[in-house]
Amino acid sequence: MPEFKGEQATHYNERITRLVPGYELLHGLTAAQLKVLFPDEATILIVGAGTGKEVIELAKLNSNWSFIAQDISADMLAIADQSFTNMGLSHRVKIQCGELTSLTERADCALCLLVLHFLEDNGEKKTLLNQINSALKPNAPLFLVDLMKPETQFEREAQLVFCRTLGLTEIGQTRMRHNLEHEFYPLDRMRLSELLDECGFNVPHPFFKALGFTGVSCNKRT
Ligand SMILES: C[S@@+](CC[C@H](N)C(=O)[O-])C[C@H]1O[C@@H](n2cnc3c(N)ncnc32)[C@H](O)[C@@H]1O
């Protein structure tokens, strides 16, 4: 897994839009669904909050929402923290650096965007999904966006071709091709549904698909 430290963290914001087709759209679509679901106050848990994109997008939509921004990378969270301060959002955000274990409150909703695909399906994915489940109130929704296994033989290559149109250089494309093979642990749809079920979530409903990048929502089973 990339470490999201040092230079990887400082250049994250400019790089990610060249690596994930539909990055802005997937965040925008997630935010729109939350706006419909939570017209009043809500505590939103952001798992793998990175440099703060989710909080920054969501905070604009409803001033009554508060956030728990969790990540295992201190460098990514330091950038997020600085942005929250600059934007006057710090009083609405609790930052948690490290594993998602010691939360005292239960969240109304969780987002886990572009995180789970970095964990191996050897118990690591399951541990994180179980931790998310424990951190949620009964019936609360989880929004998950992940790189999935390709559904056709040409899908991954097409994704890399499209990244060039997003501004990825040829060297970047070669590096990404290597990383997609070696740093990601994508699931197929069946296995994702099975894992979510094992971790106490209901059937996932798709809401986003940009070649390999797939978004689903599901609810904690009561
Ligand atoms: C590609 S970034 C996504 C950041 C943000 N969600 C976004 O959409 O821009 C992946 C993030 O997941 C974090 N991460 C990886 N494994 C994690 C884990 N087990 N728990 C929490 N965060 C994790 C990384 O440190 C990194 O900040």
PDB file of C-alpha atoms and ligand atoms in Angstrom:
ATOM      1  CA  MET A   1       0.000   0.000   0.000  1.00  0.00           C
ATOM      2  CA  PRO A   2       1.262   3.539  -0.658  1.00  0.00           C
ATOM      3  CA  GLU A   3       2.232   5.131   2.633  1.00  0.00           C
ATOM      4  CA  PHE A   4       0.672   8.555   2.017  1.00  0.00           C
ATOM      5  CA  LYS A   5       3.624  10.169   3.768  1.00  0.00           C
ATOM      6  CA  GLY A   6       5.903  13.105   2.904  1.00  0.00           C
ATOM      7  CA  GLU A   7       5.836  13.967  -0.776  1.00  0.00           C
ATOM      8  CA  GLN A   8       2.988  11.503  -1.435  1.00  0.00           C
ATOM      9  CA  ALA A   9       0.872  13.522   0.980  1.00  0.00           C
ATOM     10  CA  THR A  10       1.945  17.013  -0.119  1.00  0.00           C
ATOM     11  CA  HIS A  11       1.250  16.256  -3.807  1.00  0.00           C
ATOM     12  CA  TYR A  12      -1.890  14.176  -3.166  1.00  0.00           C
ATOM     13  CA  ASN A  13      -4.467  16.830  -4.038  1.00  0.00           C
ATOM     14  CA  GLU A  14      -2.976  17.627  -7.451  1.00  0.00           C
ATOM     15  CA  ARG A  15      -2.314  13.956  -8.307  1.00  0.00           C
ATOM     16  CA  ILE A  16      -5.537  12.264  -7.303  1.00  0.00           C
ATOM     17  CA  THR A  17      -7.682  13.970  -9.941  1.00  0.00           C
ATOM     18  CA  ARG A  18      -5.357  12.564 -12.628  1.00  0.00           C
ATOM     19  CA  LEU A  19      -5.491   9.032 -11.201  1.00  0.00           C
ATOM     20  CA  VAL A  20      -9.179   8.549 -10.420  1.00  0.00           C
ATOM     21  CA  PRO A  21     -11.569   9.203 -13.307  1.00  0.00           C
ATOM     22  CA  GLY A  22     -14.576  11.019 -11.859  1.00  0.00           C
ATOM     23  CA  TYR A  23     -12.916  11.958  -8.555  1.00  0.00           C
ATOM     24  CA  GLU A  24     -14.899  15.192  -8.225  1.00  0.00           C
ATOM     25  CA  LEU A  25     -18.089  13.500  -9.388  1.00  0.00           C
ATOM     26  CA  LEU A  26     -17.901  10.628  -6.915  1.00  0.00           C
ATOM     27  CA  HIS A  27     -17.455  13.093  -4.069  1.00  0.00           C
ATOM     28  CA  GLY A  28     -20.251  15.295  -5.383  1.00  0.00           C
ATOM     29  CA  LEU A  29     -22.688  12.384  -5.773  1.00  0.00           C
ATOM     30  CA  THR A  30     -21.907  11.113  -2.275  1.00  0.00           C
ATOM     31  CA  ALA A  31     -22.449  14.581  -0.829  1.00  0.00           C
ATOM     32  CA  ALA A  32     -25.779  14.996  -2.653  1.00  0.00           C
ATOM     33  CA  GLN A  33     -27.096  11.767  -1.150  1.00  0.00           C
ATOM     34  CA  LEU A  34     -26.088  12.861   2.343  1.00  0.00           C
ATOM     35  CA  LYS A  35     -27.849  16.180   1.835  1.00  0.00           C
ATOM     36  CA  VAL A  36     -31.076  14.304   1.115  1.00  0.00           C
ATOM     37  CA  LEU A  37     -30.627  11.799   3.947  1.00  0.00           C
ATOM     38  CA  PHE A  38     -29.624  14.239   6.690  1.00  0.00           C
ATOM     39  CA  PRO A  39     -31.445  17.572   6.445  1.00  0.00           C
ATOM     40  CA  ASP A  40     -30.709  18.356  10.110  1.00  0.00           C
ATOM     41  CA  GLU A  41     -27.852  17.631  12.482  1.00  0.00           C
ATOM     42  CA  ALA A  42     -25.654  14.605  11.845  1.00  0.00           C
ATOM     43  CA  THR A  43     -22.299  13.207  12.847  1.00  0.00           C
ATOM     44  CA  ILE A  44     -20.498  11.925   9.784  1.00  0.00           C
ATOM     45  CA  LEU A  45     -17.560   9.556  10.118  1.00  0.00           C
ATOM     46  CA  ILE A  46     -14.984   9.850   7.334  1.00  0.00           C
ATOM     47  CA  VAL A  47     -12.783   6.764   7.234  1.00  0.00           C
ATOM     48  CA  GLY A  48      -9.495   7.422   5.415  1.00  0.00           C
ATOM     49  CA  ALA A  49     -10.191  11.153   5.368  1.00  0.00           C
ATOM     50  CA  GLY A  50      -6.814  11.880   3.754  1.00  0.00           C
ATOM     51  CA  THR A  51      -6.302  15.574   3.044  1.00  0.00           C
ATOM     52  CA  GLY A  52      -9.887  16.410   3.985  1.00  0.00           C
ATOM     53  CA  LYS A  53     -11.756  16.402   0.656  1.00  0.00           C
ATOM     54  CA  GLU A  54     -14.952  14.840   2.067  1.00  0.00           C
ATOM     55  CA  VAL A  55     -15.184  17.238   5.028  1.00  0.00           C
ATOM     56  CA  ILE A  56     -14.490  20.259   2.823  1.00  0.00           C
ATOM     57  CA  GLU A  57     -17.217  19.265   0.321  1.00  0.00           C
ATOM     58  CA  LEU A  58     -19.794  18.251   2.923  1.00  0.00           C
ATOM     59  CA  ALA A  59     -19.285  21.169   5.305  1.00  0.00           C
ATOM     60  CA  LYS A  60     -20.557  23.538   2.583  1.00  0.00           C
ATOM     61  CA  LEU A  61     -23.845  21.644   2.253  1.00  0.00           C
ATOM     62  CA  ASN A  62     -25.116  21.708   5.833  1.00  0.00           C
ATOM     63  CA  SER A  63     -23.720  23.856   8.635  1.00  0.00           C
ATOM     64  CA  ASN A  64     -25.297  21.548  11.272  1.00  0.00           C
ATOM     65  CA  TRP A  65     -23.177  18.537  10.364  1.00  0.00           C
ATOM     66  CA  SER A  66     -20.118  17.631  12.401  1.00  0.00           C
ATOM     67  CA  PHE A  67     -17.364  15.254  11.351  1.00  0.00           C
ATOM     68  CA  ILE A  68     -14.964  12.637  12.632  1.00  0.00           C
ATOM     69  CA  ALA A  69     -12.023  12.580  10.215  1.00  0.00           C
ATOM     70  CA  GLN A  70     -10.026   9.375  10.704  1.00  0.00           C
ATOM     71  CA  ASP A  71      -6.899   8.214   8.882  1.00  0.00           C
ATOM     72  CA  ILE A  72      -3.749   6.231   9.646  1.00  0.00           C
ATOM     73  CA  SER A  73      -1.487   8.802   7.926  1.00  0.00           C
ATOM     74  CA  ALA A  74      -0.463  11.697  10.172  1.00  0.00           C
ATOM     75  CA  ASP A  75       0.947  13.555   7.135  1.00  0.00           C
ATOM     76  CA  MET A  76      -2.364  13.427   5.240  1.00  0.00           C
ATOM     77  CA  LEU A  77      -4.298  14.532   8.322  1.00  0.00           C
ATOM     78  CA  ALA A  78      -1.863  17.404   8.968  1.00  0.00           C
ATOM     79  CA  ILE A  79      -2.758  18.811   5.535  1.00  0.00           C
ATOM     80  CA  ALA A  80      -6.453  18.276   6.252  1.00  0.00           C
ATOM     81  CA  ASP A  81      -6.128  19.985   9.635  1.00  0.00           C
ATOM     82  CA  GLN A  82      -4.478  23.041   8.066  1.00  0.00           C
ATOM     83  CA  SER A  83      -7.264  23.286   5.465  1.00  0.00           C
ATOM     84  CA  PHE A  84      -9.956  23.011   8.155  1.00  0.00           C
ATOM     85  CA  THR A  85      -8.271  25.836  10.075  1.00  0.00           C
ATOM     86  CA  ASN A  86      -7.984  28.000   6.951  1.00  0.00           C
ATOM     87  CA  MET A  87     -11.668  27.428   6.165  1.00  0.00           C
ATOM     88  CA  GLY A  88     -12.913  28.013   9.710  1.00  0.00           C
ATOM     89  CA  LEU A  89     -14.140  24.411  10.039  1.00  0.00           C
ATOM     90  CA  SER A  90     -11.975  23.137  12.889  1.00  0.00           C
ATOM     91  CA  HIS A  91     -14.700  23.437  15.540  1.00  0.00           C
ATOM     92  CA  ARG A  92     -16.851  20.996  13.505  1.00  0.00           C
ATOM     93  CA  VAL A  93     -14.193  18.326  12.994  1.00  0.00           C
ATOM     94  CA  LYS A  94     -12.725  15.790  15.399  1.00  0.00           C
ATOM     95  CA  ILE A  95      -9.514  14.401  13.914  1.00  0.00           C
ATOM     96  CA  GLN A  96      -8.539  10.841  14.763  1.00  0.00           C
ATOM     97  CA  CYS A  97      -5.119   9.632  13.685  1.00  0.00           C
ATOM     98  CA  GLY A  98      -4.698   5.858  13.852  1.00  0.00           C
ATOM     99  CA  GLU A  99      -6.916   2.801  13.832  1.00  0.00           C
ATOM    100  CA  LEU A 100     -10.666   3.266  14.004  1.00  0.00           C
ATOM    101  CA  THR A 101     -11.086   1.672  17.414  1.00  0.00           C
ATOM    102  CA  SER A 102     -11.460   4.109  20.262  1.00  0.00           C
ATOM    103  CA  LEU A 103     -14.461   6.166  19.108  1.00  0.00           C
ATOM    104  CA  THR A 104     -16.679   7.099  22.035  1.00  0.00           C
ATOM    105  CA  GLU A 105     -19.694   8.291  20.014  1.00  0.00           C
ATOM    106  CA  ARG A 106     -21.716   6.505  17.319  1.00  0.00           C
ATOM    107  CA  ALA A 107     -21.967   8.186  13.912  1.00  0.00           C
ATOM    108  CA  ASP A 108     -25.124   8.697  11.832  1.00  0.00           C
ATOM    109  CA  CYS A 109     -23.301   7.815   8.632  1.00  0.00           C
ATOM    110  CA  ALA A 110     -19.873   6.714   7.393  1.00  0.00           C
ATOM    111  CA  LEU A 111     -17.906   7.378   4.205  1.00  0.00           C
ATOM    112  CA  CYS A 112     -15.016   5.182   3.122  1.00  0.00           C
ATOM    113  CA  LEU A 113     -13.869   6.583  -0.204  1.00  0.00           C
ATOM    114  CA  LEU A 114     -10.851   5.134  -2.043  1.00  0.00           C
ATOM    115  CA  VAL A 115      -9.499   3.317   1.025  1.00  0.00           C
ATOM    116  CA  LEU A 116     -10.643  -0.320   1.257  1.00  0.00           C
ATOM    117  CA  HIS A 117      -8.957  -1.298  -2.028  1.00  0.00           C
ATOM    118  CA  PHE A 118      -5.549  -0.812  -0.334  1.00  0.00           C
ATOM    119  CA  LEU A 119      -6.265  -3.517   2.230  1.00  0.00           C
ATOM    120  CA  GLU A 120      -5.744  -7.198   1.533  1.00  0.00           C
ATOM    121  CA  ASP A 121      -8.700  -9.559   1.629  1.00  0.00           C
ATOM    122  CA  ASN A 122      -6.909 -11.650   4.236  1.00  0.00           C
ATOM    123  CA  GLY A 123      -8.879 -10.289   7.174  1.00  0.00           C
ATOM    124  CA  GLU A 124      -7.699  -6.667   6.792  1.00  0.00           C
ATOM    125  CA  LYS A 125     -10.725  -5.512   4.795  1.00  0.00           C
ATOM    126  CA  LYS A 126     -12.995  -7.348   7.199  1.00  0.00           C
ATOM    127  CA  THR A 127     -11.386  -5.752  10.250  1.00  0.00           C
ATOM    128  CA  LEU A 128     -11.922  -2.250   8.864  1.00  0.00           C
ATOM    129  CA  LEU A 129     -15.534  -2.951   7.820  1.00  0.00           C
ATOM    130  CA  ASN A 130     -16.275  -4.427  11.256  1.00  0.00           C
ATOM    131  CA  GLN A 131     -14.741  -1.350  12.901  1.00  0.00           C
ATOM    132  CA  ILE A 132     -16.899   0.912  10.727  1.00  0.00           C
ATOM    133  CA  ASN A 133     -19.979  -1.120  11.613  1.00  0.00           C
ATOM    134  CA  SER A 134     -19.241  -0.771  15.338  1.00  0.00           C
ATOM    135  CA  ALA A 135     -18.818   2.983  14.984  1.00  0.00           C
ATOM    136  CA  LEU A 136     -22.295   3.446  13.444  1.00  0.00           C
ATOM    137  CA  LYS A 137     -25.774   3.818  14.907  1.00  0.00           C
ATOM    138  CA  PRO A 138     -28.279   1.074  13.950  1.00  0.00           C
ATOM    139  CA  ASN A 139     -29.434   1.291  10.333  1.00  0.00           C
ATOM    140  CA  ALA A 140     -26.899   4.038   9.529  1.00  0.00           C
ATOM    141  CA  PRO A 141     -25.674   4.204   5.919  1.00  0.00           C
ATOM    142  CA  LEU A 142     -22.160   3.514   4.684  1.00  0.00           C
ATOM    143  CA  PHE A 143     -20.949   5.025   1.396  1.00  0.00           C
ATOM    144  CA  LEU A 144     -18.074   3.077  -0.084  1.00  0.00           C
ATOM    145  CA  VAL A 145     -16.050   3.844  -3.218  1.00  0.00           C
ATOM    146  CA  ASP A 146     -13.394   1.360  -4.241  1.00  0.00           C
ATOM    147  CA  LEU A 147     -11.408   0.113  -7.213  1.00  0.00           C
ATOM    148  CA  MET A 148     -13.079  -3.167  -8.204  1.00  0.00           C
ATOM    149  CA  LYS A 149     -11.772  -6.086 -10.251  1.00  0.00           C
ATOM    150  CA  PRO A 150     -12.063  -5.343 -13.977  1.00  0.00           C
ATOM    151  CA  GLU A 151     -15.272  -6.618 -15.561  1.00  0.00           C
ATOM    152  CA  THR A 152     -13.767  -6.825 -19.048  1.00  0.00           C
ATOM    153  CA  GLN A 153     -10.259  -7.508 -20.337  1.00  0.00           C
ATOM    154  CA  PHE A 154      -9.956  -3.968 -21.694  1.00  0.00           C
ATOM    155  CA  GLU A 155     -11.328  -2.009 -18.738  1.00  0.00           C
ATOM    156  CA  ARG A 156      -8.052  -1.364 -16.852  1.00  0.00           C
ATOM    157  CA  GLU A 157      -6.159  -0.306 -19.964  1.00  0.00           C
ATOM    158  CA  ALA A 158      -9.014   2.040 -20.886  1.00  0.00           C
ATOM    159  CA  GLN A 159      -8.805   3.521 -17.413  1.00  0.00           C
ATOM    160  CA  LEU A 160      -5.100   4.243 -17.930  1.00  0.00           C
ATOM    161  CA  VAL A 161      -5.813   5.755 -21.354  1.00  0.00           C
ATOM    162  CA  PHE A 162      -8.431   8.027 -19.799  1.00  0.00           C
ATOM    163  CA  CYS A 163      -5.990   9.109 -17.077  1.00  0.00           C
ATOM    164  CA  ARG A 164      -3.780  10.550 -19.849  1.00  0.00           C
ATOM    165  CA  THR A 165      -6.671  12.813 -20.842  1.00  0.00           C
ATOM    166  CA  LEU A 166      -6.861  13.863 -17.181  1.00  0.00           C
ATOM    167  CA  GLY A 167      -3.242  15.059 -17.439  1.00  0.00           C
ATOM    168  CA  LEU A 168      -1.290  11.966 -16.336  1.00  0.00           C
ATOM    169  CA  THR A 169       2.139  11.836 -18.007  1.00  0.00           C
ATOM    170  CA  GLU A 170       3.430   8.776 -19.858  1.00  0.00           C
ATOM    171  CA  ILE A 171       5.764   8.002 -16.938  1.00  0.00           C
ATOM    172  CA  GLY A 172       2.861   8.449 -14.544  1.00  0.00           C
ATOM    173  CA  GLN A 173       0.781   6.075 -16.646  1.00  0.00           C
ATOM    174  CA  THR A 174       3.510   3.409 -16.516  1.00  0.00           C
ATOM    175  CA  ARG A 175       3.811   3.844 -12.745  1.00  0.00           C
ATOM    176  CA  MET A 176       0.035   3.660 -12.318  1.00  0.00           C
ATOM    177  CA  ARG A 177      -0.140   0.470 -14.423  1.00  0.00           C
ATOM    178  CA  HIS A 178       2.410  -1.093 -12.052  1.00  0.00           C
ATOM    179  CA  ASN A 179       0.661   0.228  -8.936  1.00  0.00           C
ATOM    180  CA  LEU A 180      -2.759  -1.046 -10.037  1.00  0.00           C
ATOM    181  CA  GLU A 181      -1.237  -4.522 -10.209  1.00  0.00           C
ATOM    182  CA  HIS A 182       0.796  -4.406  -6.997  1.00  0.00           C
ATOM    183  CA  GLU A 183      -0.713  -1.919  -4.540  1.00  0.00           C
ATOM    184  CA  PHE A 184      -4.445  -2.559  -4.869  1.00  0.00           C
ATOM    185  CA  TYR A 185      -6.535  -5.499  -3.702  1.00  0.00           C
ATOM    186  CA  PRO A 186      -9.753  -5.097  -5.698  1.00  0.00           C
ATOM    187  CA  LEU A 187     -12.808  -7.251  -5.068  1.00  0.00           C
ATOM    188  CA  ASP A 188     -15.464  -8.413  -7.487  1.00  0.00           C
ATOM    189  CA  ARG A 189     -19.096  -7.539  -6.859  1.00  0.00           C
ATOM    190  CA  MET A 190     -19.962 -10.909  -5.331  1.00  0.00           C
ATOM    191  CA  ARG A 191     -17.119 -10.809  -2.835  1.00  0.00           C
ATOM    192  CA  LEU A 192     -17.885  -7.210  -1.854  1.00  0.00           C
ATOM    193  CA  SER A 193     -21.530  -8.128  -1.127  1.00  0.00           C
ATOM    194  CA  GLU A 194     -20.399 -11.180   0.826  1.00  0.00           C
ATOM    195  CA  LEU A 195     -17.906  -9.174   2.916  1.00  0.00           C
ATOM    196  CA  LEU A 196     -20.428  -6.435   3.644  1.00  0.00           C
ATOM    197  CA  ASP A 197     -22.921  -9.088   4.723  1.00  0.00           C
ATOM    198  CA  GLU A 198     -20.341 -10.776   6.972  1.00  0.00           C
ATOM    199  CA  CYS A 199     -19.585  -7.417   8.574  1.00  0.00           C
ATOM    200  CA  GLY A 200     -23.211  -6.597   9.367  1.00  0.00           C
ATOM    201  CA  PHE A 201     -24.310  -4.487   6.396  1.00  0.00           C
ATOM    202  CA  ASN A 202     -27.333  -4.942   4.129  1.00  0.00           C
ATOM    203  CA  VAL A 203     -27.237  -5.396   0.348  1.00  0.00           C
ATOM    204  CA  PRO A 204     -25.104  -2.725  -1.394  1.00  0.00           C
ATOM    205  CA  HIS A 205     -26.757  -0.407  -3.940  1.00  0.00           C
ATOM    206  CA  PRO A 206     -24.513   0.983  -6.696  1.00  0.00           C
ATOM    207  CA  PHE A 207     -24.480   4.758  -7.239  1.00  0.00           C
ATOM    208  CA  PHE A 208     -21.243   5.388  -9.147  1.00  0.00           C
ATOM    209  CA  LYS A 209     -19.194   3.585 -11.775  1.00  0.00           C
ATOM    210  CA  ALA A 210     -16.239   4.999 -13.723  1.00  0.00           C
ATOM    211  CA  LEU A 211     -14.575   1.948 -15.264  1.00  0.00           C
ATOM    212  CA  GLY A 212     -12.988   0.218 -12.222  1.00  0.00           C
ATOM    213  CA  PHE A 213     -13.987   2.803  -9.628  1.00  0.00           C
ATOM    214  CA  THR A 214     -17.304   1.829  -8.123  1.00  0.00           C
ATOM    215  CA  GLY A 215     -19.481   3.432  -5.459  1.00  0.00           C
ATOM    216  CA  VAL A 216     -22.101   1.660  -3.376  1.00  0.00           C
ATOM    217  CA  SER A 217     -24.237   2.541  -0.414  1.00  0.00           C
ATOM    218  CA  CYS A 218     -25.515   0.082   2.164  1.00  0.00           C
ATOM    219  CA  ASN A 219     -26.911   0.214   5.677  1.00  0.00           C
ATOM    220  CA  LYS A 220     -25.848  -1.241   8.974  1.00  0.00           C
ATOM    221  CA  ARG A 221     -28.152  -4.164   9.686  1.00  0.00           C
ATOM    222  CA  THR A 222     -30.272  -3.683  12.770  1.00  0.00           C
TER     223      THR A 222
HETATM  224  C1  LIG B   1      -6.526   7.537  -1.846  1.00  0.00           C
HETATM  225  S1  LIG B   1      -6.578   8.254  -0.247  1.00  0.00           S
HETATM  226  C2  LIG B   1      -8.272   8.743  -0.132  1.00  0.00           C
HETATM  227  C3  LIG B   1      -8.441   9.990   0.702  1.00  0.00           C
HETATM  228  C4  LIG B   1      -9.849  10.613   0.627  1.00  0.00           C
HETATM  229  N1  LIG B   1     -10.848   9.687   1.090  1.00  0.00           N
HETATM  230  C5  LIG B   1     -10.162  11.070  -0.777  1.00  0.00           C
HETATM  231  O1  LIG B   1     -11.177  10.622  -1.335  1.00  0.00           O
HETATM  232  O2  LIG B   1      -9.413  11.892  -1.317  1.00  0.00           O
HETATM  233  C6  LIG B   1      -6.539   6.842   0.815  1.00  0.00           C
HETATM  234  C7  LIG B   1      -6.404   7.209   2.292  1.00  0.00           C
HETATM  235  O3  LIG B   1      -6.729   6.039   3.065  1.00  0.00           O
HETATM  236  C8  LIG B   1      -5.870   6.016   4.178  1.00  0.00           C
HETATM  237  N2  LIG B   1      -5.871   4.649   4.732  1.00  0.00           N
HETATM  238  C9  LIG B   1      -5.283   3.541   4.275  1.00  0.00           C
HETATM  239  N3  LIG B   1      -5.554   2.486   5.074  1.00  0.00           N
HETATM  240  C10 LIG B   1      -6.362   2.949   6.057  1.00  0.00           C
HETATM  241  C11 LIG B   1      -6.998   2.353   7.191  1.00  0.00           C
HETATM  242  N4  LIG B   1      -6.848   1.055   7.469  1.00  0.00           N
HETATM  243  N5  LIG B   1      -7.765   3.137   7.985  1.00  0.00           N
HETATM  244  C12 LIG B   1      -7.907   4.440   7.702  1.00  0.00           C
HETATM  245  N6  LIG B   1      -7.325   5.070   6.657  1.00  0.00           N
HETATM  246  C13 LIG B   1      -6.564   4.335   5.849  1.00  0.00           C
HETATM  247  C14 LIG B   1      -4.547   6.500   3.630  1.00  0.00           C
HETATM  248  O4  LIG B   1      -3.676   6.919   4.645  1.00  0.00           O
HETATM  249  C15 LIG B   1      -5.006   7.628   2.721  1.00  0.00           C
HETATM  250  O5  LIG B   1      -5.056   8.865   3.375  1.00  0.00           O
END
